[in-house]
Amino acid sequence: MTSFETRVVKTWDPSVFLRGVFLVLLLAGSSVISFFEVKETWLRISGSLAFIIGLLGALSQSFIRPKDLGVLKIDKTILKIDLADSEKVFSIPELREIGLNYRGYASFWKFSLLWNKNHIFFTTLSGEKYDYEIVLENKQKKEELQEFLTKLGNANTIRSKKFGNATL
């Protein structure tokens, strides 16, 4: 493999206020439905609606698709980040280190069902640090990137780093 290409994305991070609203609706609705013996029909219906809205709101945050920002391309000589408003090109010999923070490619319990927050990071010889969230759709893409970064580190004087459960 001589190059690797993937998308650069930004995952939506809901506000603490929004999370709090969904949590309050979920707890209030479930307590009205389950714990209190409410005789009024309108109160049971409104409790059920609050529970359903809270549940759907809490679960739907994982289904929001990450926003595409651009494309990341790596080959043996350059690392190119092509964003919508800018393009950055780095020569591989100008990099001090390159690494992958791998957190999975699909999981209900981690961040997003569409993809997870996988980050590729690198430091230039001048000390500038860059960190981009990337998409790894499946295990094959993850293994391709890990293999490519390992070969890149062995062929050059770049340190390969890993975080999460990446195996570089």
PDB file of C-alpha atoms in Angstrom:
ATOM      1  CA  MET A   1       0.000   0.000   0.000  1.00  0.00           C
ATOM      2  CA  THR A   2       1.492   3.330  -1.044  1.00  0.00           C
ATOM      3  CA  SER A   3      -1.112   5.757   0.306  1.00  0.00           C
ATOM      4  CA  PHE A   4      -4.082   6.107   2.631  1.00  0.00           C
ATOM      5  CA  GLU A   5      -7.093   8.387   2.309  1.00  0.00           C
ATOM      6  CA  THR A   6      -9.995   9.086   4.663  1.00  0.00           C
ATOM      7  CA  ARG A   7     -12.378  11.845   5.642  1.00  0.00           C
ATOM      8  CA  VAL A   8     -11.778  14.476   8.297  1.00  0.00           C
ATOM      9  CA  VAL A   9     -14.923  15.009  10.375  1.00  0.00           C
ATOM     10  CA  LYS A  10     -16.249  16.874  13.399  1.00  0.00           C
ATOM     11  CA  THR A  11     -18.618  14.998  15.696  1.00  0.00           C
ATOM     12  CA  TRP A  12     -21.499  17.000  17.128  1.00  0.00           C
ATOM     13  CA  ASP A  13     -21.059  17.485  20.847  1.00  0.00           C
ATOM     14  CA  PRO A  14     -24.398  18.345  22.477  1.00  0.00           C
ATOM     15  CA  SER A  15     -24.434  20.989  25.162  1.00  0.00           C
ATOM     16  CA  VAL A  16     -24.650  20.142  28.842  1.00  0.00           C
ATOM     17  CA  PHE A  17     -27.936  22.061  29.003  1.00  0.00           C
ATOM     18  CA  LEU A  18     -29.501  19.893  26.285  1.00  0.00           C
ATOM     19  CA  ARG A  19     -28.315  16.727  27.993  1.00  0.00           C
ATOM     20  CA  GLY A  20     -29.786  18.006  31.259  1.00  0.00           C
ATOM     21  CA  VAL A  21     -33.166  18.726  29.658  1.00  0.00           C
ATOM     22  CA  PHE A  22     -33.380  15.206  28.215  1.00  0.00           C
ATOM     23  CA  LEU A  23     -32.311  13.687  31.542  1.00  0.00           C
ATOM     24  CA  VAL A  24     -34.935  15.663  33.488  1.00  0.00           C
ATOM     25  CA  LEU A  25     -37.650  14.671  30.999  1.00  0.00           C
ATOM     26  CA  LEU A  26     -36.581  11.046  31.195  1.00  0.00           C
ATOM     27  CA  LEU A  27     -36.500  10.949  35.000  1.00  0.00           C
ATOM     28  CA  ALA A  28     -39.691  12.952  35.482  1.00  0.00           C
ATOM     29  CA  GLY A  29     -41.606  10.899  32.948  1.00  0.00           C
ATOM     30  CA  SER A  30     -40.418   7.579  34.321  1.00  0.00           C
ATOM     31  CA  SER A  31     -41.205   8.578  37.906  1.00  0.00           C
ATOM     32  CA  VAL A  32     -44.736   9.693  36.993  1.00  0.00           C
ATOM     33  CA  ILE A  33     -45.349   6.498  35.015  1.00  0.00           C
ATOM     34  CA  SER A  34     -43.691   3.973  37.324  1.00  0.00           C
ATOM     35  CA  PHE A  35     -43.289   5.180  40.893  1.00  0.00           C
ATOM     36  CA  PHE A  36     -46.298   7.350  41.655  1.00  0.00           C
ATOM     37  CA  GLU A  37     -49.806   6.006  41.428  1.00  0.00           C
ATOM     38  CA  VAL A  38     -51.286   8.907  39.515  1.00  0.00           C
ATOM     39  CA  LYS A  39     -55.045   8.729  38.954  1.00  0.00           C
ATOM     40  CA  GLU A  40     -55.362  11.681  36.575  1.00  0.00           C
ATOM     41  CA  THR A  41     -55.249  10.562  32.965  1.00  0.00           C
ATOM     42  CA  TRP A  42     -53.760  13.808  31.670  1.00  0.00           C
ATOM     43  CA  LEU A  43     -50.860  13.527  34.123  1.00  0.00           C
ATOM     44  CA  ARG A  44     -50.117   9.923  33.098  1.00  0.00           C
ATOM     45  CA  ILE A  45     -50.252  10.885  29.418  1.00  0.00           C
ATOM     46  CA  SER A  46     -47.980  13.904  29.927  1.00  0.00           C
ATOM     47  CA  GLY A  47     -45.581  11.731  31.970  1.00  0.00           C
ATOM     48  CA  SER A  48     -45.525   9.174  29.174  1.00  0.00           C
ATOM     49  CA  LEU A  49     -44.876  11.890  26.591  1.00  0.00           C
ATOM     50  CA  ALA A  50     -42.074  13.369  28.715  1.00  0.00           C
ATOM     51  CA  PHE A  51     -40.524   9.911  29.061  1.00  0.00           C
ATOM     52  CA  ILE A  52     -40.728   9.206  25.320  1.00  0.00           C
ATOM     53  CA  ILE A  53     -39.316  12.630  24.386  1.00  0.00           C
ATOM     54  CA  GLY A  54     -36.494  12.240  26.919  1.00  0.00           C
ATOM     55  CA  LEU A  55     -35.697   8.730  25.727  1.00  0.00           C
ATOM     56  CA  LEU A  56     -35.719   9.637  22.036  1.00  0.00           C
ATOM     57  CA  GLY A  57     -33.709  12.797  22.696  1.00  0.00           C
ATOM     58  CA  ALA A  58     -31.085  10.958  24.734  1.00  0.00           C
ATOM     59  CA  LEU A  59     -30.726   8.118  22.238  1.00  0.00           C
ATOM     60  CA  SER A  60     -30.870  10.226  19.083  1.00  0.00           C
ATOM     61  CA  GLN A  61     -27.697  12.098  20.022  1.00  0.00           C
ATOM     62  CA  SER A  62     -25.727   9.001  19.005  1.00  0.00           C
ATOM     63  CA  PHE A  63     -27.349   8.938  15.570  1.00  0.00           C
ATOM     64  CA  ILE A  64     -26.342  12.440  14.481  1.00  0.00           C
ATOM     65  CA  ARG A  65     -23.945  12.086  11.582  1.00  0.00           C
ATOM     66  CA  PRO A  66     -20.507  13.705  11.958  1.00  0.00           C
ATOM     67  CA  LYS A  67     -19.965  16.785   9.801  1.00  0.00           C
ATOM     68  CA  ASP A  68     -17.518  16.269   6.923  1.00  0.00           C
ATOM     69  CA  LEU A  69     -14.741  18.860   6.998  1.00  0.00           C
ATOM     70  CA  GLY A  70     -12.467  17.528   4.273  1.00  0.00           C
ATOM     71  CA  VAL A  71     -10.091  14.767   3.236  1.00  0.00           C
ATOM     72  CA  LEU A  72      -6.831  13.488   4.714  1.00  0.00           C
ATOM     73  CA  LYS A  73      -4.337  11.862   2.326  1.00  0.00           C
ATOM     74  CA  ILE A  74      -1.060  10.284   3.372  1.00  0.00           C
ATOM     75  CA  ASP A  75       1.550   8.789   1.101  1.00  0.00           C
ATOM     76  CA  LYS A  76       5.266   8.072   1.446  1.00  0.00           C
ATOM     77  CA  THR A  77       6.315  11.678   0.863  1.00  0.00           C
ATOM     78  CA  ILE A  78       3.504  13.995   2.001  1.00  0.00           C
ATOM     79  CA  LEU A  79       0.605  14.304   4.394  1.00  0.00           C
ATOM     80  CA  LYS A  80      -2.148  16.441   2.867  1.00  0.00           C
ATOM     81  CA  ILE A  81      -5.199  17.799   4.680  1.00  0.00           C
ATOM     82  CA  ASP A  82      -7.707  19.265   2.257  1.00  0.00           C
ATOM     83  CA  LEU A  83     -10.367  21.142   4.241  1.00  0.00           C
ATOM     84  CA  ALA A  84     -13.200  23.169   2.728  1.00  0.00           C
ATOM     85  CA  ASP A  85     -11.545  26.521   3.403  1.00  0.00           C
ATOM     86  CA  SER A  86      -7.851  25.600   3.392  1.00  0.00           C
ATOM     87  CA  GLU A  87      -5.324  23.026   2.320  1.00  0.00           C
ATOM     88  CA  LYS A  88      -2.298  22.035   4.374  1.00  0.00           C
ATOM     89  CA  VAL A  89       0.538  19.958   2.976  1.00  0.00           C
ATOM     90  CA  PHE A  90       3.294  18.545   5.183  1.00  0.00           C
ATOM     91  CA  SER A  91       6.381  16.770   3.958  1.00  0.00           C
ATOM     92  CA  ILE A  92       6.915  13.465   5.780  1.00  0.00           C
ATOM     93  CA  PRO A  93      10.580  14.257   6.634  1.00  0.00           C
ATOM     94  CA  GLU A  94       9.321  17.465   8.340  1.00  0.00           C
ATOM     95  CA  LEU A  95       7.298  15.445  10.870  1.00  0.00           C
ATOM     96  CA  ARG A  96       8.712  14.529  14.259  1.00  0.00           C
ATOM     97  CA  GLU A  97       5.968  12.088  15.239  1.00  0.00           C
ATOM     98  CA  ILE A  98       2.701  10.736  13.931  1.00  0.00           C
ATOM     99  CA  GLY A  99       0.118   8.731  15.819  1.00  0.00           C
ATOM    100  CA  LEU A 100      -3.336   7.304  15.967  1.00  0.00           C
ATOM    101  CA  ASN A 101      -5.830   7.495  18.812  1.00  0.00           C
ATOM    102  CA  TYR A 102      -8.144   4.654  17.894  1.00  0.00           C
ATOM    103  CA  ARG A 103     -11.437   4.192  19.741  1.00  0.00           C
ATOM    104  CA  GLY A 104     -13.400   1.884  17.470  1.00  0.00           C
ATOM    105  CA  TYR A 105     -15.463   2.083  14.355  1.00  0.00           C
ATOM    106  CA  ALA A 106     -19.027   1.518  15.603  1.00  0.00           C
ATOM    107  CA  SER A 107     -20.362   1.176  19.091  1.00  0.00           C
ATOM    108  CA  PHE A 108     -23.465   2.185  20.980  1.00  0.00           C
ATOM    109  CA  TRP A 109     -21.533   2.866  24.164  1.00  0.00           C
ATOM    110  CA  LYS A 110     -18.882   5.116  22.643  1.00  0.00           C
ATOM    111  CA  PHE A 111     -19.811   8.508  21.229  1.00  0.00           C
ATOM    112  CA  SER A 112     -21.554   7.596  17.975  1.00  0.00           C
ATOM    113  CA  LEU A 113     -23.191   4.754  16.103  1.00  0.00           C
ATOM    114  CA  LEU A 114     -21.966   6.157  12.807  1.00  0.00           C
ATOM    115  CA  TRP A 115     -18.282   6.197  13.751  1.00  0.00           C
ATOM    116  CA  ASN A 116     -16.225   7.002  16.774  1.00  0.00           C
ATOM    117  CA  LYS A 117     -13.821   9.716  17.630  1.00  0.00           C
ATOM    118  CA  ASN A 118     -10.659   8.381  16.027  1.00  0.00           C
ATOM    119  CA  HIS A 119      -7.895  10.959  15.901  1.00  0.00           C
ATOM    120  CA  ILE A 120      -4.736  11.129  13.866  1.00  0.00           C
ATOM    121  CA  PHE A 121      -2.195  13.485  15.355  1.00  0.00           C
ATOM    122  CA  PHE A 122       1.251  14.624  14.354  1.00  0.00           C
ATOM    123  CA  THR A 123       3.962  17.062  15.372  1.00  0.00           C
ATOM    124  CA  THR A 124       6.219  18.941  12.971  1.00  0.00           C
ATOM    125  CA  LEU A 125       9.929  19.476  13.561  1.00  0.00           C
ATOM    126  CA  SER A 126       9.150  23.098  14.496  1.00  0.00           C
ATOM    127  CA  GLY A 127       6.941  21.847  17.351  1.00  0.00           C
ATOM    128  CA  GLU A 128       3.507  22.583  15.878  1.00  0.00           C
ATOM    129  CA  LYS A 129       0.948  19.983  16.935  1.00  0.00           C
ATOM    130  CA  TYR A 130      -2.035  18.961  14.821  1.00  0.00           C
ATOM    131  CA  ASP A 131      -4.947  16.718  15.729  1.00  0.00           C
ATOM    132  CA  TYR A 132      -7.724  15.713  13.326  1.00  0.00           C
ATOM    133  CA  GLU A 133     -10.776  13.537  13.891  1.00  0.00           C
ATOM    134  CA  ILE A 134     -10.976  10.974  11.105  1.00  0.00           C
ATOM    135  CA  VAL A 135     -13.402   8.304   9.921  1.00  0.00           C
ATOM    136  CA  LEU A 136     -12.494   4.633  10.005  1.00  0.00           C
ATOM    137  CA  GLU A 137     -15.591   2.874   8.684  1.00  0.00           C
ATOM    138  CA  ASN A 138     -14.523  -0.696   9.350  1.00  0.00           C
ATOM    139  CA  LYS A 139     -11.777  -2.968  10.625  1.00  0.00           C
ATOM    140  CA  GLN A 140     -10.110  -3.168   7.217  1.00  0.00           C
ATOM    141  CA  LYS A 141      -9.616   0.635   7.063  1.00  0.00           C
ATOM    142  CA  LYS A 142      -8.219   0.605  10.602  1.00  0.00           C
ATOM    143  CA  GLU A 143      -5.727  -2.134   9.749  1.00  0.00           C
ATOM    144  CA  GLU A 144      -4.717  -0.369   6.521  1.00  0.00           C
ATOM    145  CA  LEU A 145      -3.983   2.844   8.420  1.00  0.00           C
ATOM    146  CA  GLN A 146      -2.074   1.059  11.174  1.00  0.00           C
ATOM    147  CA  GLU A 147       0.003  -0.861   8.631  1.00  0.00           C
ATOM    148  CA  PHE A 148       0.710   2.298   6.655  1.00  0.00           C
ATOM    149  CA  LEU A 149       1.733   4.293   9.753  1.00  0.00           C
ATOM    150  CA  THR A 150       4.000   1.460  10.904  1.00  0.00           C
ATOM    151  CA  LYS A 151       5.716   1.299   7.504  1.00  0.00           C
ATOM    152  CA  LEU A 152       5.994   5.076   7.451  1.00  0.00           C
ATOM    153  CA  GLY A 153       7.629   5.090  10.887  1.00  0.00           C
ATOM    154  CA  ASN A 154      10.065   2.329   9.916  1.00  0.00           C
ATOM    155  CA  ALA A 155      11.051   3.991   6.629  1.00  0.00           C
ATOM    156  CA  ASN A 156      11.641   7.446   8.146  1.00  0.00           C
ATOM    157  CA  THR A 157      12.846   8.909  11.409  1.00  0.00           C
ATOM    158  CA  ILE A 158       9.281   9.495  12.583  1.00  0.00           C
ATOM    159  CA  ARG A 159       8.132   8.145  15.918  1.00  0.00           C
ATOM    160  CA  SER A 160       4.860   6.247  15.678  1.00  0.00           C
ATOM    161  CA  LYS A 161       2.652   6.629  18.741  1.00  0.00           C
ATOM    162  CA  LYS A 162      -0.563   4.980  19.755  1.00  0.00           C
ATOM    163  CA  PHE A 163      -3.402   5.718  22.129  1.00  0.00           C
ATOM    164  CA  GLY A 164      -6.591   3.808  22.750  1.00  0.00           C
ATOM    165  CA  ASN A 165      -6.422   0.261  21.425  1.00  0.00           C
ATOM    166  CA  ALA A 166      -4.387   1.016  18.310  1.00  0.00           C
ATOM    167  CA  THR A 167      -1.506  -1.363  17.646  1.00  0.00           C
ATOM    168  CA  LEU A 168       1.305   0.541  15.939  1.00  0.00           C
TER     169      LEU A 168
END
